[in-house]
Coordinates of C-alpha atoms and ligand atoms in Angstrom, one line a residue:
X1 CA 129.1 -21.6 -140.5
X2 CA 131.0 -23.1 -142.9
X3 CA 134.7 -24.1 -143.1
X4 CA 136.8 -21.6 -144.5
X5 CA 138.5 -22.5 -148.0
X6 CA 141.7 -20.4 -147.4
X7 CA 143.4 -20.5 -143.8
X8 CA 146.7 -19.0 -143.1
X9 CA 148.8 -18.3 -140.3
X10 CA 152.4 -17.1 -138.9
X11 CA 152.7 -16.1 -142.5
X12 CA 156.0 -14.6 -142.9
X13 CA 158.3 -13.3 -145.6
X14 CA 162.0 -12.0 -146.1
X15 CA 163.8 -9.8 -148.5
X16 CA 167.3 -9.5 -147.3
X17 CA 167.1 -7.6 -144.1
X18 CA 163.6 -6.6 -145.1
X19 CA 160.9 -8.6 -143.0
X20 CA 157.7 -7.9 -145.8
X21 CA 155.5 -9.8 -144.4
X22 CA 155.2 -10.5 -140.3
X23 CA 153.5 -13.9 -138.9
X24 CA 149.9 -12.5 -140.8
X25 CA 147.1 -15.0 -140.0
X26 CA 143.4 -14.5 -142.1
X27 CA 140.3 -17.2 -142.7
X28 CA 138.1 -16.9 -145.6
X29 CA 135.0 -18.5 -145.7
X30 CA 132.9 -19.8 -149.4
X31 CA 131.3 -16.7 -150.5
X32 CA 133.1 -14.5 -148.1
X33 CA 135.1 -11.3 -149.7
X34 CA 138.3 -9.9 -147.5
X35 CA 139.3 -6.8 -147.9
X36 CA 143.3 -6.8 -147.3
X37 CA 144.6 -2.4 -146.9
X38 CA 147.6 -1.0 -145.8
X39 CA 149.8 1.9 -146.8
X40 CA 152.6 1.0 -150.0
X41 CA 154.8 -1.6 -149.3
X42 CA 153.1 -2.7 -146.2
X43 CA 153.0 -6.0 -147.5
X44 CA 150.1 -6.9 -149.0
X45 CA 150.7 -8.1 -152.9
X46 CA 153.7 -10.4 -150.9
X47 CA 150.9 -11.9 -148.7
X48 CA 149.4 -12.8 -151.8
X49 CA 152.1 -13.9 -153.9
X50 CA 153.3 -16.3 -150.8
X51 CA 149.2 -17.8 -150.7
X52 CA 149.9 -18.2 -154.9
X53 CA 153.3 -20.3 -154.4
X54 CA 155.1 -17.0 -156.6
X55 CA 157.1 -16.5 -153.6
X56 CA 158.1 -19.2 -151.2
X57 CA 157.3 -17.8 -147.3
X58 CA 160.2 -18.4 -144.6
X59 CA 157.5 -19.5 -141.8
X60 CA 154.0 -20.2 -141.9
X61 CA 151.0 -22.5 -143.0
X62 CA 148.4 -21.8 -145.9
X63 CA 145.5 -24.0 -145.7
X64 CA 143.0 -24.4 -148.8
X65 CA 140.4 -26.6 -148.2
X66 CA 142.2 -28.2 -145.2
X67 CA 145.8 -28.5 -147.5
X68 CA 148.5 -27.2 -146.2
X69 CA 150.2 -26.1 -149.2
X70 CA 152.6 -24.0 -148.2
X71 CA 156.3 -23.7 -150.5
X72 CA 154.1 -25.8 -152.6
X73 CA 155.3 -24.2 -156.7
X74 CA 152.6 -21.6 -157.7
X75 CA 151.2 -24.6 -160.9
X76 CA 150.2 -26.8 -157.9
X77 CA 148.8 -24.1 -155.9
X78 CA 146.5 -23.4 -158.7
X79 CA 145.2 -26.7 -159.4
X80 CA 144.7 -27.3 -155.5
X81 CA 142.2 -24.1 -156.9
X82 CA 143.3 -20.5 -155.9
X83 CA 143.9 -17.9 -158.6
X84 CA 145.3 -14.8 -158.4
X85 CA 144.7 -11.3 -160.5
X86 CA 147.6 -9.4 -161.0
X87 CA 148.5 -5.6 -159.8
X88 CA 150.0 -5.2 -163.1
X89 CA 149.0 -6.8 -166.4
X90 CA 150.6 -9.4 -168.3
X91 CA 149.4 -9.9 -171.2
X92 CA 151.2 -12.6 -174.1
X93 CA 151.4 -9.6 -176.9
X94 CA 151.6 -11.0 -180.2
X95 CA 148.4 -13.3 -179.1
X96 CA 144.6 -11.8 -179.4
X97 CA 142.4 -11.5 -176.0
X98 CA 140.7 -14.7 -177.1
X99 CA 144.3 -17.2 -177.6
X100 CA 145.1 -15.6 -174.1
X101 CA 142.5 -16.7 -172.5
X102 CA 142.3 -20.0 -174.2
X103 CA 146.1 -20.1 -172.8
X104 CA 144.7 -19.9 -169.4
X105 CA 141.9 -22.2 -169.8
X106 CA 144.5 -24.9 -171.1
X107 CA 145.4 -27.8 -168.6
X108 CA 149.2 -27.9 -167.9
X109 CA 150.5 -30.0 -170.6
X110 CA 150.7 -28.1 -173.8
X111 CA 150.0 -31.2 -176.2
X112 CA 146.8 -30.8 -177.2
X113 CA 147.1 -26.7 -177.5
X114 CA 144.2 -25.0 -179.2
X115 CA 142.6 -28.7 -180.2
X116 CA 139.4 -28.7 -178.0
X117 CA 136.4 -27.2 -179.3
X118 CA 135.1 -26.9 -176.0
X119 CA 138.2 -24.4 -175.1
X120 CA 136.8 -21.8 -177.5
X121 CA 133.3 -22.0 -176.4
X122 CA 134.2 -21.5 -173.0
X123 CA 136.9 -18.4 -173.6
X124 CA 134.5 -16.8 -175.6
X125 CA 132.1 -17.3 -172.6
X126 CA 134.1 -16.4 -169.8
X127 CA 135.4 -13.3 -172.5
X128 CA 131.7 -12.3 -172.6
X129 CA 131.2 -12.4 -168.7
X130 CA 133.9 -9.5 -167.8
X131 CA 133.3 -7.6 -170.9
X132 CA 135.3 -8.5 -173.4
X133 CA 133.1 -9.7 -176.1
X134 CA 133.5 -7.0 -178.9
X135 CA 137.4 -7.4 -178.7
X136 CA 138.0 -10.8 -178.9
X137 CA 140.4 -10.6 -181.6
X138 CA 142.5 -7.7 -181.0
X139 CA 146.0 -7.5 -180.0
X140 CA 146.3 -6.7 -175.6
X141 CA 148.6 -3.4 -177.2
X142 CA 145.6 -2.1 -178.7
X143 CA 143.0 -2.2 -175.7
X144 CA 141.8 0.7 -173.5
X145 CA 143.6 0.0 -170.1
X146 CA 140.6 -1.2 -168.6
X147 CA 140.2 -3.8 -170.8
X148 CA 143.8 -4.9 -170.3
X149 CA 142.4 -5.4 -166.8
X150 CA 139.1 -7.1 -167.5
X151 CA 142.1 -9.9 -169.4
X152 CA 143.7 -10.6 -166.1
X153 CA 139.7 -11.1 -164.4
X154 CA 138.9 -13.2 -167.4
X155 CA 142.6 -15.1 -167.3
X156 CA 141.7 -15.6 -163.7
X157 CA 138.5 -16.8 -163.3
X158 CA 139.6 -19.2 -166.6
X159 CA 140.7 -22.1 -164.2
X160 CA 137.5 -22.1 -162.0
X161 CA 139.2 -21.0 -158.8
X162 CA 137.8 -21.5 -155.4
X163 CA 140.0 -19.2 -154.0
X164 CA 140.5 -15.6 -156.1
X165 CA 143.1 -13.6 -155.0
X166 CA 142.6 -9.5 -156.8
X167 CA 145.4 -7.5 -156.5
X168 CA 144.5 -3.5 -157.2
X169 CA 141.9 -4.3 -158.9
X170 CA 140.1 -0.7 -159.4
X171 CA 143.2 1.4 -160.2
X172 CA 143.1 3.4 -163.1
X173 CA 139.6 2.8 -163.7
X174 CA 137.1 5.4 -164.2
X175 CA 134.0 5.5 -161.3
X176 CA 132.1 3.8 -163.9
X177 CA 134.4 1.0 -164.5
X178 CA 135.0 0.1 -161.1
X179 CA 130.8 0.0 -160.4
X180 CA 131.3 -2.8 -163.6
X181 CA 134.1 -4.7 -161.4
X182 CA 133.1 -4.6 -158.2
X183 CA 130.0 -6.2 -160.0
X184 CA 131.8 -9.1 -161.2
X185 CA 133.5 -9.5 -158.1
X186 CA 130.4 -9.6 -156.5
X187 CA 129.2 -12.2 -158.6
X188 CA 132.7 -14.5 -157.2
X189 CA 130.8 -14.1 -153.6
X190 CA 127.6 -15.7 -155.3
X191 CA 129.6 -18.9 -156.7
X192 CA 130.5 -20.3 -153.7
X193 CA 134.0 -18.3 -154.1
X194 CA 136.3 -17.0 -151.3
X195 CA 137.7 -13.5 -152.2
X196 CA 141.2 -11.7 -151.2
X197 CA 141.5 -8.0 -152.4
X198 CA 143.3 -5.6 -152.4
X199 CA 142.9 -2.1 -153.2
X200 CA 143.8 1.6 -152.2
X201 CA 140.2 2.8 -153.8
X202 CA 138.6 2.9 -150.2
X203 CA 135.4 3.6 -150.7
X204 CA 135.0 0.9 -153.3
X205 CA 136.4 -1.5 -151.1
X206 CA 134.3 -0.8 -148.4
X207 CA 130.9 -1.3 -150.2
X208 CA 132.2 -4.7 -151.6
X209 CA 133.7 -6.6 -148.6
X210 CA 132.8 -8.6 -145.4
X211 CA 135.1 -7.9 -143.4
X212 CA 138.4 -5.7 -144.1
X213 CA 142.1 -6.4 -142.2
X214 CA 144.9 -3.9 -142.3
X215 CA 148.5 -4.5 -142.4
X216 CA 151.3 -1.8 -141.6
X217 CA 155.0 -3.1 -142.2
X218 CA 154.5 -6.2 -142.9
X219 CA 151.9 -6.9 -139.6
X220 CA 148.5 -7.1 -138.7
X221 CA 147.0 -3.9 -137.3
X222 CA 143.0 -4.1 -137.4
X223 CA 140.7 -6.0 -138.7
X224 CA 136.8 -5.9 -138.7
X225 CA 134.3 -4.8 -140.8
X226 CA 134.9 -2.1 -142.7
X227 CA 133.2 0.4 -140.9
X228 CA 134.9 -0.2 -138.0
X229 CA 138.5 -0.8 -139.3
X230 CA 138.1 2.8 -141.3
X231 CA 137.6 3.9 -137.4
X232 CA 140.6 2.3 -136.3
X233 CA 143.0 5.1 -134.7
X234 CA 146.2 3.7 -136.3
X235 CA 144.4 2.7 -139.7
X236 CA 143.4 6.4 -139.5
X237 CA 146.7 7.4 -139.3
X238 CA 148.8 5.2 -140.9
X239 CA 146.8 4.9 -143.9
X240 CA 143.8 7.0 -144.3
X241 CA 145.3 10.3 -143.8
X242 CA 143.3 13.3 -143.6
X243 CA 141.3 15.3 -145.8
X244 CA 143.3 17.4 -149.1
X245 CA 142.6 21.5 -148.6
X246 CA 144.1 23.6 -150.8
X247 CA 143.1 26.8 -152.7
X248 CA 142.6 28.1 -156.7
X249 CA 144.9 30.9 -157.6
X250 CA 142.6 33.0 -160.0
X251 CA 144.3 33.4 -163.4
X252 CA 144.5 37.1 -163.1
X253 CA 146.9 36.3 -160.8
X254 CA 149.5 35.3 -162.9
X255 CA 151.2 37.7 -164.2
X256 CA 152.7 36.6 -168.0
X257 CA 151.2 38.3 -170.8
X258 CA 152.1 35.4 -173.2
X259 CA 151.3 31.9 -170.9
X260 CA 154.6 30.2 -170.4
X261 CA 153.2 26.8 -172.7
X262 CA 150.4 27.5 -175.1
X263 CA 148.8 24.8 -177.2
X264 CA 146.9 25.9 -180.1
X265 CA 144.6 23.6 -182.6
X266 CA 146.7 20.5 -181.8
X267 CA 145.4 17.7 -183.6
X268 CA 147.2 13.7 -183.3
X269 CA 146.1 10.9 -185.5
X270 CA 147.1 7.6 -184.8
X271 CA 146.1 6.0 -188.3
X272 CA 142.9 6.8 -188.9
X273 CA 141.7 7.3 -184.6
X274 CA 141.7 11.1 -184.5
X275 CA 143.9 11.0 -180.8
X276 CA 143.5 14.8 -180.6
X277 CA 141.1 17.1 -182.3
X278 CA 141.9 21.0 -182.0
X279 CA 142.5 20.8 -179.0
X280 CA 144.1 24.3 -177.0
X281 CA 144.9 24.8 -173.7
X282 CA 147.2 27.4 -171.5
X283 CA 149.5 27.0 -168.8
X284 CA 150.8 30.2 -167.1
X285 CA 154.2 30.3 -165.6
X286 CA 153.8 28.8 -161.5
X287 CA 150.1 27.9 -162.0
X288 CA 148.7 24.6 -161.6
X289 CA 146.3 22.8 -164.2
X290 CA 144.2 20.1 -164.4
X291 CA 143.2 17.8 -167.7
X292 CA 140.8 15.6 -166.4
X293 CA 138.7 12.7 -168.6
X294 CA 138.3 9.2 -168.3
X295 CA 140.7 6.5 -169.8
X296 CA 141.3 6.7 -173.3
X297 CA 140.0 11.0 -173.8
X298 CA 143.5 12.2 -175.1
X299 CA 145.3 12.9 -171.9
X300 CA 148.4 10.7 -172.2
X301 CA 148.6 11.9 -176.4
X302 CA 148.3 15.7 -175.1
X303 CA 151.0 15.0 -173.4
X304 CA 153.4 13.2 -175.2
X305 CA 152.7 15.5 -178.1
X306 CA 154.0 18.6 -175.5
X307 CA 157.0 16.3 -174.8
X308 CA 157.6 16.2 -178.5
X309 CA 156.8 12.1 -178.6
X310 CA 154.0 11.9 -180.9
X311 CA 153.9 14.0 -184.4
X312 CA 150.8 16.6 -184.4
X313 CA 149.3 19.3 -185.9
X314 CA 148.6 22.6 -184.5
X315 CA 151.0 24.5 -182.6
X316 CA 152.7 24.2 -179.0
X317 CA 154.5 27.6 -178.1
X318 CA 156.7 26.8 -175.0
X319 CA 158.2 30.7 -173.6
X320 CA 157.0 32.3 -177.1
X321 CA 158.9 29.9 -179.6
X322 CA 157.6 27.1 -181.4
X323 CA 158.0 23.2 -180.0
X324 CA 157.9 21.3 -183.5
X325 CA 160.3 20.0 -185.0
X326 CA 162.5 20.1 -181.6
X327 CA 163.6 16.4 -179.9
X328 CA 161.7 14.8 -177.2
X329 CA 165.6 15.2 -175.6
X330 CA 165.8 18.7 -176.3
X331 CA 162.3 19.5 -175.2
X332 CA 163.0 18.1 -171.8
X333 CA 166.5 19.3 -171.4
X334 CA 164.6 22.6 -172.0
X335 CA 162.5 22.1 -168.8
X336 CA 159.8 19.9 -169.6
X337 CA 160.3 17.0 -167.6
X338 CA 156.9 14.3 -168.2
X339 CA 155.9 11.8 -165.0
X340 CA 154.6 9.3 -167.8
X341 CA 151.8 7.0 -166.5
X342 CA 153.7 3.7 -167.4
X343 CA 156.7 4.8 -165.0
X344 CA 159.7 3.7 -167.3
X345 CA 161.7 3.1 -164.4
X346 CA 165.0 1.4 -165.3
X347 CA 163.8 -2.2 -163.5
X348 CA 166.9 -3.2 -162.6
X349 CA 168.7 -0.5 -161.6
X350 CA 168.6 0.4 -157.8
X351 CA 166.0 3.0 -156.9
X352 CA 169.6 5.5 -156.2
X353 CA 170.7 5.0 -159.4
X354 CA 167.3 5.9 -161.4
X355 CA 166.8 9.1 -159.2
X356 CA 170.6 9.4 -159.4
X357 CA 170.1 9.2 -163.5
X358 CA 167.5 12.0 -163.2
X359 CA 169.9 14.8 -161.8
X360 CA 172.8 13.6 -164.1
X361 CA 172.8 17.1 -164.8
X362 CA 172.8 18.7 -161.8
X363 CA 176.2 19.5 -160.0
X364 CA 177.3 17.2 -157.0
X365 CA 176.3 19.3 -154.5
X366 CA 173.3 20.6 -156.3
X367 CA 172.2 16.7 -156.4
X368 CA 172.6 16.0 -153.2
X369 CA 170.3 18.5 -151.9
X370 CA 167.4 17.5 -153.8
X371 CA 168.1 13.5 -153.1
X372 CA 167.9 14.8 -149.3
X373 CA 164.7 17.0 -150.3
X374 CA 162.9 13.7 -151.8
X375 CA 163.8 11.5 -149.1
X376 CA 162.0 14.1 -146.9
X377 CA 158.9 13.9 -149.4
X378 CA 159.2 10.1 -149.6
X379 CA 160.7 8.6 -146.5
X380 CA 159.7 5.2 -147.9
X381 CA 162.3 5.7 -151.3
X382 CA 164.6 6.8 -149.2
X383 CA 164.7 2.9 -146.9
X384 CA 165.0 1.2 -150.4
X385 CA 167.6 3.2 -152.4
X386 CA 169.8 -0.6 -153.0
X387 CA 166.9 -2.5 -153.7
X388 CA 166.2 -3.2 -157.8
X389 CA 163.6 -0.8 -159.0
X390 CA 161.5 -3.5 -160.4
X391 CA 160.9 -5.2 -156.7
X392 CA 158.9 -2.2 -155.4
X393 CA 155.6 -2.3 -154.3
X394 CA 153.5 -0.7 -157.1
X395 CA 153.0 2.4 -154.7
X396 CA 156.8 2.8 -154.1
X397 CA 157.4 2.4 -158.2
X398 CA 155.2 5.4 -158.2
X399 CA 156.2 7.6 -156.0
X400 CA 160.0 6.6 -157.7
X401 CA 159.0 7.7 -160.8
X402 CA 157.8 11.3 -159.5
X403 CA 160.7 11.6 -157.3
X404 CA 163.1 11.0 -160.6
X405 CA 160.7 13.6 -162.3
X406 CA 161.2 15.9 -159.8
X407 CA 165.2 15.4 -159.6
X408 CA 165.5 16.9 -163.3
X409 CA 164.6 20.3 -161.4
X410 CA 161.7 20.6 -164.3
X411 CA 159.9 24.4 -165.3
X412 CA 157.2 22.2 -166.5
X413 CA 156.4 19.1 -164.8
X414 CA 153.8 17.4 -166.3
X415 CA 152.1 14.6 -164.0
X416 CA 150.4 11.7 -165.9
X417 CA 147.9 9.8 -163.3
X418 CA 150.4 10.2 -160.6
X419 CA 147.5 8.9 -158.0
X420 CA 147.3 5.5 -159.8
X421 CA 148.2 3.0 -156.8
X422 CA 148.7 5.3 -154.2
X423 CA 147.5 4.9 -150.4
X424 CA 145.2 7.7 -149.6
X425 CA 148.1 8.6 -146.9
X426 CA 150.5 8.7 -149.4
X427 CA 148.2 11.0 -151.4
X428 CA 147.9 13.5 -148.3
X429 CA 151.7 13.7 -148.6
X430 CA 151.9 14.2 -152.6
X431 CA 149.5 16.8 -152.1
X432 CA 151.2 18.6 -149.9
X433 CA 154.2 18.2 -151.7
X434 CA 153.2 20.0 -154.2
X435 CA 151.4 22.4 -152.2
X436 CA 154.8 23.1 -150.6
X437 CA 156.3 23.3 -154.7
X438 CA 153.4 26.0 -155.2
X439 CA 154.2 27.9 -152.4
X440 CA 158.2 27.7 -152.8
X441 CA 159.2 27.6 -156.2
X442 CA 158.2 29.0 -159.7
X443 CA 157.1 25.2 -161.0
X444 CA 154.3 24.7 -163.1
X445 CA 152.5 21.5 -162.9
X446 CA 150.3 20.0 -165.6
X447 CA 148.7 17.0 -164.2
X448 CA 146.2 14.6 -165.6
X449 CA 143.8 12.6 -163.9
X450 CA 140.9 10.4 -164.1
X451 CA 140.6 10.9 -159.7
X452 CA 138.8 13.9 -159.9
X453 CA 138.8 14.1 -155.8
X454 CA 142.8 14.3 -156.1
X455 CA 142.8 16.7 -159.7
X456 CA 141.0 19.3 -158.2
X457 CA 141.9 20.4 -155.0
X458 CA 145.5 21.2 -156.8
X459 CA 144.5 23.1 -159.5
X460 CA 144.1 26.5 -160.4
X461 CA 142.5 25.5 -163.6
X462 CA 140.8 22.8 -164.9
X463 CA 140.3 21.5 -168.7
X464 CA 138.0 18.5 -169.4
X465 CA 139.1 16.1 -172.2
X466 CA 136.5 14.3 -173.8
X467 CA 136.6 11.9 -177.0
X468 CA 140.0 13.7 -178.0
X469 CA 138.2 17.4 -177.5
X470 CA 138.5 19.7 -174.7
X471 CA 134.8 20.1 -173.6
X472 CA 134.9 22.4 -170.8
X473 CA 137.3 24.8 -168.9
X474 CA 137.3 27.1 -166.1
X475 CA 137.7 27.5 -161.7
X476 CA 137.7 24.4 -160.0
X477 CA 135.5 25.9 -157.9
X478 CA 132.4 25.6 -160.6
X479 CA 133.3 22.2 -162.0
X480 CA 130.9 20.4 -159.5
X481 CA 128.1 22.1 -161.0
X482 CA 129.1 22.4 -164.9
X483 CA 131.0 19.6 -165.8
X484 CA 131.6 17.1 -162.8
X485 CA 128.3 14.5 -162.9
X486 CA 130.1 12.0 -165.2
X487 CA 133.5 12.3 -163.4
X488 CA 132.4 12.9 -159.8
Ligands
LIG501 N1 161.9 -9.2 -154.4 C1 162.0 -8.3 -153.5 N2 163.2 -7.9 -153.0 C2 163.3 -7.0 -152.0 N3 162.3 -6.3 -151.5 C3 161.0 -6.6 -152.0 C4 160.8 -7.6 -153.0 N4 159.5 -7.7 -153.2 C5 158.9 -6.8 -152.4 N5 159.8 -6.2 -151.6 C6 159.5 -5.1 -150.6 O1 158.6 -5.7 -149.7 C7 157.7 -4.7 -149.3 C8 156.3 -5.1 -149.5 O2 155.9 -5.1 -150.8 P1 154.5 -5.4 -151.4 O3 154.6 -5.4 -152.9 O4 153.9 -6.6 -150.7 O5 153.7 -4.1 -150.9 P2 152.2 -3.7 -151.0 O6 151.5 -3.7 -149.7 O7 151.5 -4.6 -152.1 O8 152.3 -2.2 -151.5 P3 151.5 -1.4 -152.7 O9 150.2 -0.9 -152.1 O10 152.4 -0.2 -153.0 O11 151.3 -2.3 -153.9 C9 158.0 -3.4 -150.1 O12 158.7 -2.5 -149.3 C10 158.9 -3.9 -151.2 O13 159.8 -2.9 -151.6
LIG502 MG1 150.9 -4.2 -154.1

């Protein structure tokens, strides 16, 4: 066997009181991939950014290639040859996919910028390899999310790494997408590379990896190979959770003549992309639907256009009256409260003050009883209420930005990917969250999803959203059969 090209051990971390990260060891050998799970905020994008140098540890050794280069800043970390792909992208805006990865593929000093001929070559190359090769010169704004991430591979894999570190690399992607990335990561195990990842996408994980460890506040709790750390009792019930059971509500069922929202012929344009092409759907007062599609179908403009964000044409009737013409503020103080995909937390805030912001206008007392109610739904937000929104795990952002949502006591709440990031125990407890909302309260919950598996267990109806059309609707009982093969 070979010597391993990353060693680390007594790894350790501190926030404040907060010990993220726990004296974690782990080896990886050239052409070895380790899986790294654990629940949100176990620790596991910290255990990277400490192997990186973007975080210096408080105790512990991190060997590559024999180097100890621990505390070592994150520029020398990467030329001693470990690269890391982040959980959230960070694209230079006003530059084109190409001039950002000819940024990454430039040595440290920024004299002879853009000069070498061989720099383009090799972007366009490397551009080519993840996918990128019929966008090279648009703008990161203007790229379908997946692309976005297929940037961050590309800026990655720019400096030749020995070591790649791949933080949530699947999230958000459609079933497709991810078969296209755990390709290319596949093809990292081939080079010679060694592999960190991280993702909450289990099953994907699983099929790629070597060998998988688990972490669980901040420590080690298994590791193995994948089969046998998915069997692990406290993996199982720390992170995995259990299956999601619920039940369709037929529409007969509800009993409003006129459906509490009802969009009719709603068209968007953005320029000359047709966003939204006649698109009607119906939401009955308490019932729970579904838009599902892959990235890019309409979902997020269907939705923006209900919260009054994007100018449309068609109609949306919200209780019998007409939405146009009405303020995204007016819309929402109305009862239509959106869980936008992007999160918009208020980054430095503390996580009390953003949920504290989303029942301004609630009475004290009134407040207070839903905060309690969250904690309850999300121990987890309840732990970091000082701590700056914008240090969260990515998981704990999420579950934020749904807890805020749900502070503003919404008639309509209207869930945009709210599974992106999330542990599949964290999942178990969102579903049953809202299986508890169904049962308990009048709410009506539009939620769209690309993770099908999470979509329809909740839903009494599902629409599917394809190329700006809705293609299909009906019980979630027959989508399987009618309209599931592409999305399953
Ligand atoms: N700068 C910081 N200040 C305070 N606490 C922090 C900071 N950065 C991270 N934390 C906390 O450390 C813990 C570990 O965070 P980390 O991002 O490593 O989790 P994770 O395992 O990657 O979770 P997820 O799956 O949700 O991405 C979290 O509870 C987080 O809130
Ligand atoms: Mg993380």
């Amino acid at each position: 066997m070979s010597a391993p090209l990353l060693e680390v051990s007594g790894l350790t971390k501190r926030f404040g009181g907060l010990v993220a990260v726990k004296g974690i060891g782990l080896e990886i050998r050239p052409g070895e991939i380790l899986g790294l799970i654990g629940p949100n905020g176990s620790g596991k994008s910290t255990v990277m950014k400490l192997i990186m140098g973007i975080e210096r540890p408080n105790a512990g050794m991190v060997k590559v290639e024999g180097v100890d280069v621990a505390g070592w800043p994150s520029h020398r970390i990467a030329r001693q040859g470990v690269g890391i792909v982040f959980q959230h992208s960070r694209p230079l805006h006003r530059q084109t996919v190409l001039e950002n990865i000819k940024l990454a593929l430039l040595p440290d000093s920024l004299i002879r910028l853009f000069a070498d001929p061989e720099v383009e070559s090799k972007a366009i190359a490397i551009a080519e390899r993840v996918g990128l090769g019929a966008v090279l010169h648009r703008r990161p704004a203007t790229l379908p999310f997946a692309d976005l991430r297929r940037m961050e591979l590309a800026k990655a894999v720019a400096r030749d790494p020995k070591i790649v570190l791949v933080d949530e690399p699947f999230a958000g992607l459609t079933s497709g997408e991810v078969h296209d990335f755990s390709n290319l990561i596949r093809s990292f195990r081939e080079e010679g590379r060694a592999v960190l990842l991280v993702d909450h996408n289990v099953k994907s994980v699983s099929a790629l990896v070597d060998r998988v460890k688990a972490m669980y506040l901040g420590e080690h709790i298994a590791e193995g190979t994948a089969e046998e750390v998915m069997r692990d009792e406290t993996v199982r019930r720390v992170y995995l959770g259990g299956a999601i059971t619920t039940a369709a509500r037929p529409e007969a069922s509800f009993k409003d003549a006129e459906p509490l929202l009802k969009v009719e012929d709603v068209g968007v344009l953005y320029g000359k992309a047709q966003a939204l092409e006649k698109v009607s759907i119906h939401v009955h007062e308490g019932e729970f639907v579904s838009v599902v599609g892959l990235n890019g179908a309409g979902k997020t403009t269907l939705f923006n256009a209900i919260s009054g964000l994007v100018p449309y044409s068609g109609t949306i009737g919200w209780g019998g009256t007409a939405l146009a013409g009405r303020t995204p503020a007016a819309i929402a103080r109305d009862g239509i409260v959106q869980c936008p995909e992007t999160r918009e937390l208020f980054g430095d805030m503390s996580v009390r003050e953003n949920l504290d912001l989303g029942g301004q206008h609630l009475s004290k007392a009134e407040r207070l009883e839903r905060t309690e109610w969250l904690f309850e739904l999300f121990p987890i937000i309840k732990a970091r209420q000082p701590q700056a929104a914008k240090t969260l795990s990515g998981g704990e952002q999420q579950m934020l930005a749904i807890a805020r949502a749900l502070m503003m006591k919404p008639r309509l709440l209207i869930l945009d990917e709210p599974t992106l990031g999330l542990a599949p125990v964290i999942l178990e407890q969102l579903s049953k969250a809202l299986e508890k909302l169904r049962q308990t309260t009048s709410i009506t919950v539009l939620l769209g999803e690309q993770n099908v598996t999470f979509a329809l267990p909740h839903a009494d109806r599902v629409y599917v959203l394809e190329h700006a059309r809705i293609i299909w609707e009906g019980d979630p009982g027959r989508f399987a059969k009618e309209a599931g093969a592409g999305l399953l």
